[in-house]
Coordinates of C-alpha atoms in Angstrom, one line a residue:
M1 CA -0.1 0.0 0.0
K2 CA 1.3 3.4 -1.0
Y3 CA 1.1 6.5 1.2
M4 CA 0.2 9.8 -0.2
L5 CA 0.0 13.5 1.4
G6 CA -3.1 15.2 2.1
L7 CA -2.9 18.9 2.3
S8 CA -5.1 21.6 3.7
G9 CA -3.3 24.7 2.6
E10 CA 0.1 24.0 4.4
P11 CA 2.6 26.2 2.9
L12 CA 5.3 23.6 1.7
S13 CA 8.8 24.4 0.4
D14 CA 9.8 20.9 0.0
K15 CA 9.0 17.3 0.2
I16 CA 8.2 16.0 3.6
D17 CA 9.1 12.4 3.8
E18 CA 10.2 9.9 0.8
R19 CA 7.4 7.4 2.0
L20 CA 4.8 9.8 0.5
S21 CA 4.5 9.1 -3.1
G22 CA 2.7 12.1 -4.3
V23 CA -0.3 14.3 -3.0
G24 CA -3.5 12.2 -2.9
M25 CA -5.7 15.4 -2.0
I26 CA -5.6 19.1 -1.8
R27 CA -8.6 20.3 0.0
S28 CA -9.3 23.3 -1.8
E29 CA -11.7 24.9 0.5
Y30 CA -8.8 25.5 2.7
L31 CA -7.2 27.7 0.4
C32 CA -10.2 29.8 0.2
R33 CA -10.4 30.1 3.8
A34 CA -6.7 31.1 4.1
C35 CA -7.3 34.2 1.7
K36 CA -10.9 34.7 3.2
E37 CA -12.4 34.8 -0.4
Y38 CA -14.4 32.6 -2.6
I39 CA -13.5 30.9 -5.9
T40 CA -15.2 33.8 -7.5
T41 CA -12.7 36.3 -6.9
E42 CA -9.5 36.8 -9.1
R43 CA -7.5 37.1 -5.8
C44 CA -8.8 33.8 -4.6
R45 CA -8.0 32.1 -7.9
K46 CA -4.5 33.6 -8.1
F47 CA -3.7 32.2 -4.7
I48 CA -5.0 28.7 -5.6
R49 CA -2.9 28.7 -8.7
E50 CA 0.3 29.6 -6.9
Y51 CA -0.2 27.2 -4.1
V52 CA -1.2 24.2 -6.5
S53 CA 1.5 25.1 -8.9
N54 CA 4.1 25.1 -6.0
I55 CA 2.8 21.7 -4.8
C56 CA 3.0 20.0 -8.5
K57 CA 6.5 21.3 -8.7
I58 CA 7.7 20.1 -5.5
Y59 CA 6.4 16.6 -6.2
Y60 CA 6.9 16.6 -10.0
P61 CA 6.4 14.0 -11.7
A62 CA 4.4 12.3 -8.9
E63 CA 0.6 12.7 -9.1
V64 CA -1.1 15.6 -7.4
W65 CA -4.8 15.3 -6.9
Y66 CA -6.9 18.4 -6.4
R67 CA -10.3 18.2 -4.7
T68 CA -12.9 20.8 -5.9
T69 CA -14.3 23.1 -3.3
E70 CA -16.1 21.2 -0.7
F71 CA -18.0 23.8 1.6
L72 CA -21.1 23.9 3.6
S73 CA -23.2 26.5 2.3
S74 CA -23.2 28.4 5.6
E75 CA -19.4 28.7 5.4
I76 CA -19.7 30.0 1.8
N77 CA -21.9 32.7 3.0
T78 CA -19.4 34.3 5.2
L79 CA -16.7 34.5 2.3
K80 CA -16.0 37.9 0.2
G81 CA -17.3 36.9 -3.2
V82 CA -20.1 34.5 -2.5
D83 CA -22.0 33.9 -5.6
T84 CA -25.5 32.9 -3.9
I85 CA -26.5 33.1 -0.3
I86 CA -28.2 30.0 0.7
N87 CA -29.8 29.3 4.1
E88 CA -30.1 25.6 4.6
K89 CA -31.4 23.7 7.7
H90 CA -29.3 20.7 7.2
C91 CA -26.0 21.9 5.4
Y92 CA -24.3 18.7 5.6
L93 CA -27.0 17.2 3.4
G94 CA -27.4 20.2 1.2
L95 CA -25.6 21.9 -1.6
R96 CA -22.1 20.6 -1.1
G97 CA -19.1 19.9 -3.4
T98 CA -20.2 18.7 -6.9
R99 CA -23.7 19.2 -6.2
R100 CA -23.3 22.9 -5.6
G101 CA -20.9 23.2 -8.6
L102 CA -23.4 21.9 -10.9
K103 CA -26.3 24.0 -9.4
Y104 CA -24.1 27.2 -10.0
P105 CA -22.0 26.1 -13.2
D106 CA -20.5 29.5 -13.9
T107 CA -18.6 29.6 -10.6
F108 CA -17.7 25.8 -11.0
Q109 CA -16.3 26.7 -14.5
L110 CA -14.1 29.4 -12.8
E111 CA -12.7 26.7 -10.5
L112 CA -11.9 24.2 -13.3
E113 CA -10.6 26.9 -15.7
N114 CA -8.3 28.0 -12.8
L115 CA -7.1 24.5 -12.7
A116 CA -6.7 24.0 -16.4
K117 CA -4.1 26.9 -16.4
V118 CA -2.0 25.1 -13.9
A119 CA -2.2 21.7 -15.6
Q120 CA -0.9 23.2 -18.8
E121 CA 2.4 23.8 -17.1
Y122 CA 2.2 20.8 -14.7
D123 CA 0.9 17.4 -16.2
N124 CA 0.9 15.9 -13.0
L125 CA -2.3 17.8 -11.8
N126 CA -5.5 15.9 -11.7
V127 CA -9.0 16.7 -10.3
L128 CA -11.1 15.0 -7.7
F129 CA -15.0 15.6 -7.6
P130 CA -16.4 15.5 -4.1
F131 CA -19.8 14.7 -2.7
I132 CA -21.0 13.2 -5.9
Y133 CA -23.9 10.5 -5.8
D134 CA -24.9 9.7 -9.3
S135 CA -23.1 9.2 -12.4
S136 CA -25.2 11.8 -14.2
E137 CA -23.3 14.5 -12.3
L138 CA -20.1 13.1 -13.6
V139 CA -21.4 13.5 -17.0
K140 CA -22.1 17.0 -16.6
A141 CA -18.8 17.6 -14.6
K142 CA -16.8 16.0 -17.5
K143 CA -18.6 18.3 -19.8
L144 CA -17.4 21.3 -18.1
L145 CA -13.9 19.6 -17.9
K146 CA -14.0 19.7 -21.7
K147 CA -15.1 22.9 -22.1
V148 CA -12.1 24.4 -20.0
K149 CA -9.7 22.0 -21.8
F150 CA -8.4 20.5 -18.6
P151 CA -5.7 18.0 -19.7
G152 CA -5.3 15.9 -16.6
K153 CA -7.0 12.8 -15.1
Y154 CA -10.3 13.1 -13.2
G155 CA -11.6 10.9 -10.3
I156 CA -14.4 10.8 -7.6
M157 CA -14.8 11.0 -3.9
A158 CA -16.7 7.7 -2.9
E159 CA -18.1 9.1 0.5
I160 CA -22.0 8.7 -0.1
P161 CA -23.1 5.1 0.1
A162 CA -25.1 5.4 -3.1
T163 CA -21.8 6.2 -5.1
I164 CA -20.1 2.9 -3.8
L165 CA -23.4 0.9 -4.6
M166 CA -23.4 2.3 -8.1
L167 CA -19.7 2.6 -8.5
D168 CA -19.6 0.6 -11.9
K169 CA -21.5 3.4 -13.5
F170 CA -18.7 5.8 -12.4
C171 CA -16.0 3.6 -13.7
E172 CA -17.5 3.2 -17.1
Q173 CA -17.1 6.7 -17.6
G174 CA -13.3 6.8 -17.5
I175 CA -12.4 7.9 -14.0
S176 CA -8.8 7.4 -12.9
N177 CA -9.1 7.6 -9.2
I178 CA -11.7 6.3 -6.4
T179 CA -11.0 8.1 -3.3
I180 CA -13.1 6.9 -0.3
G181 CA -13.7 9.6 2.0
V182 CA -14.3 7.6 5.2
N183 CA -15.6 10.8 7.3
D184 CA -18.8 11.3 5.2
L185 CA -19.0 7.7 4.4
T186 CA -19.2 6.8 8.0
S187 CA -21.5 9.5 9.0
L188 CA -23.9 8.7 6.2
T189 CA -23.8 4.9 6.8
L190 CA -24.4 5.2 10.5
G191 CA -26.8 7.9 10.4
M192 CA -24.9 10.0 12.9
E193 CA -23.4 13.4 12.8
R194 CA -19.6 14.0 12.7
G195 CA -18.4 14.0 16.1
Q196 CA -20.9 11.6 17.3
Y197 CA -20.4 8.3 15.3
A198 CA -18.4 5.5 16.0
D199 CA -15.0 4.8 14.5
H200 CA -14.5 4.3 10.8
S201 CA -13.9 0.4 11.5
H202 CA -17.7 -0.3 12.0
P203 CA -18.4 -3.5 9.9
S204 CA -20.9 -1.6 7.6
V205 CA -18.3 0.9 6.8
I206 CA -15.7 -1.7 6.1
K207 CA -18.2 -3.6 4.0
L208 CA -18.6 -0.7 1.8
I209 CA -14.8 0.1 1.6
T210 CA -14.4 -3.7 0.7
L211 CA -17.1 -3.4 -2.1
A212 CA -15.4 -0.1 -3.4
N213 CA -12.0 -1.8 -3.5
S214 CA -13.3 -4.8 -5.3
I215 CA -14.9 -2.6 -7.9
G216 CA -11.9 -0.7 -8.4
K217 CA -9.9 -3.7 -8.9
K218 CA -12.3 -5.0 -11.5
Y219 CA -11.9 -1.9 -13.6
N220 CA -8.2 -1.5 -12.8
I221 CA -8.7 1.8 -11.2
P222 CA -6.5 2.8 -8.1
V223 CA -8.4 3.2 -4.7
S224 CA -7.4 5.5 -2.0
V225 CA -8.8 6.2 1.6
A226 CA -8.7 9.4 3.2
G227 CA -10.3 11.2 6.0
Y228 CA -9.7 11.3 9.8
V229 CA -7.4 8.2 9.4
T230 CA -6.1 6.1 12.3
K231 CA -3.8 3.3 12.8
K232 CA -6.5 0.9 13.2
L233 CA -7.8 2.0 9.9
E234 CA -4.3 1.8 8.3
S235 CA -4.1 -1.7 9.4
I236 CA -7.6 -2.8 7.7
C237 CA -6.6 -1.0 4.5
V238 CA -3.3 -3.1 4.4
S239 CA -5.3 -6.4 4.8
L240 CA -7.8 -5.3 2.3
E241 CA -4.8 -4.4 -0.2
I242 CA -6.1 -0.7 -0.8
D243 CA -3.9 0.9 -3.3
S244 CA -3.0 4.1 -1.4
F245 CA -3.6 5.8 2.1
I246 CA -3.9 9.4 2.1
V247 CA -2.4 10.9 5.3
H248 CA -3.3 14.6 6.1
Y249 CA -0.5 16.7 7.1
N250 CA -1.7 16.9 10.8
A251 CA -2.0 13.0 11.1
L252 CA 1.7 12.4 9.9
P253 CA 3.0 12.0 13.4
E254 CA 0.5 9.3 14.1
I255 CA 0.6 7.3 10.9
L256 CA 4.2 7.7 9.8
D257 CA 5.8 8.4 12.9
I258 CA 7.2 11.7 11.8
S259 CA 8.5 13.7 14.7
A260 CA 6.2 17.0 15.3
K261 CA 9.5 19.0 15.4
H262 CA 9.9 18.6 11.8
L263 CA 6.5 19.6 10.9
K264 CA 5.9 23.4 11.1
Y265 CA 2.3 23.5 10.2
L266 CA 0.6 20.9 12.4
H267 CA -2.1 23.0 13.6
F268 CA -2.5 25.1 10.3
S269 CA -5.8 23.3 9.1
K270 CA -7.4 23.3 12.3
E271 CA -6.9 27.0 13.0
L272 CA -8.3 27.8 9.6
R273 CA -11.2 25.7 10.0
D274 CA -12.1 26.9 13.5
K275 CA -12.5 30.5 12.2
Y276 CA -15.3 29.4 10.0
V277 CA -17.1 26.3 11.2

């Protein structure tokens, strides 16, 4: 099993550890949080381009996967440049990720055009579509990728149970990456809000991960696991022969035993998130 780095806006200047064979996820919403603006503003898009270009350069030619913005609507409402104010009673089940992108395609296109500019210089940049539940959504997202002439690969987050149950339909559309987001997958499978649910090793969650992995192998598509990962989940993923385990920067000490003194930005993502959520 390979290990890949997960980033939430941590400003790297060099590779962290040779065991990390690329960047499995850049959580782009953290970049918006860092500049306090939404993807609609040129300042925000410039900030994202510079950050992603730097990461692609550091890890070239290893793959870098950028996850398109995955906000709750309540948080987008607070950012400069918000396109539409939405008041939702249940934000976690509302207009998030790809769902919001397709609802407001002009904004989504701006984000994808921004990525395409970076990908023209760095061919190791690829895109992940989050919170996607039906293959018809991927059809629409692919049309936007084609429209902006994005040259890289595309994949999906498998974090809604429906996505895994219908994963064959996604695989038939040419995806190159299946990344299982265990946070939402656990919450939505067990019917519990984040912070209240049991750990990711619940048998029902593992059964869904196992199913996704078997379908990925059937189509020869790499499967990754990401989220609030633990040593217990790591062990399970090794036994399941998962292709990649994405370790977010702040989990590096626990998972890869990297000394905290070598990690300058351990609290970076938490401090950013606490300001908005």
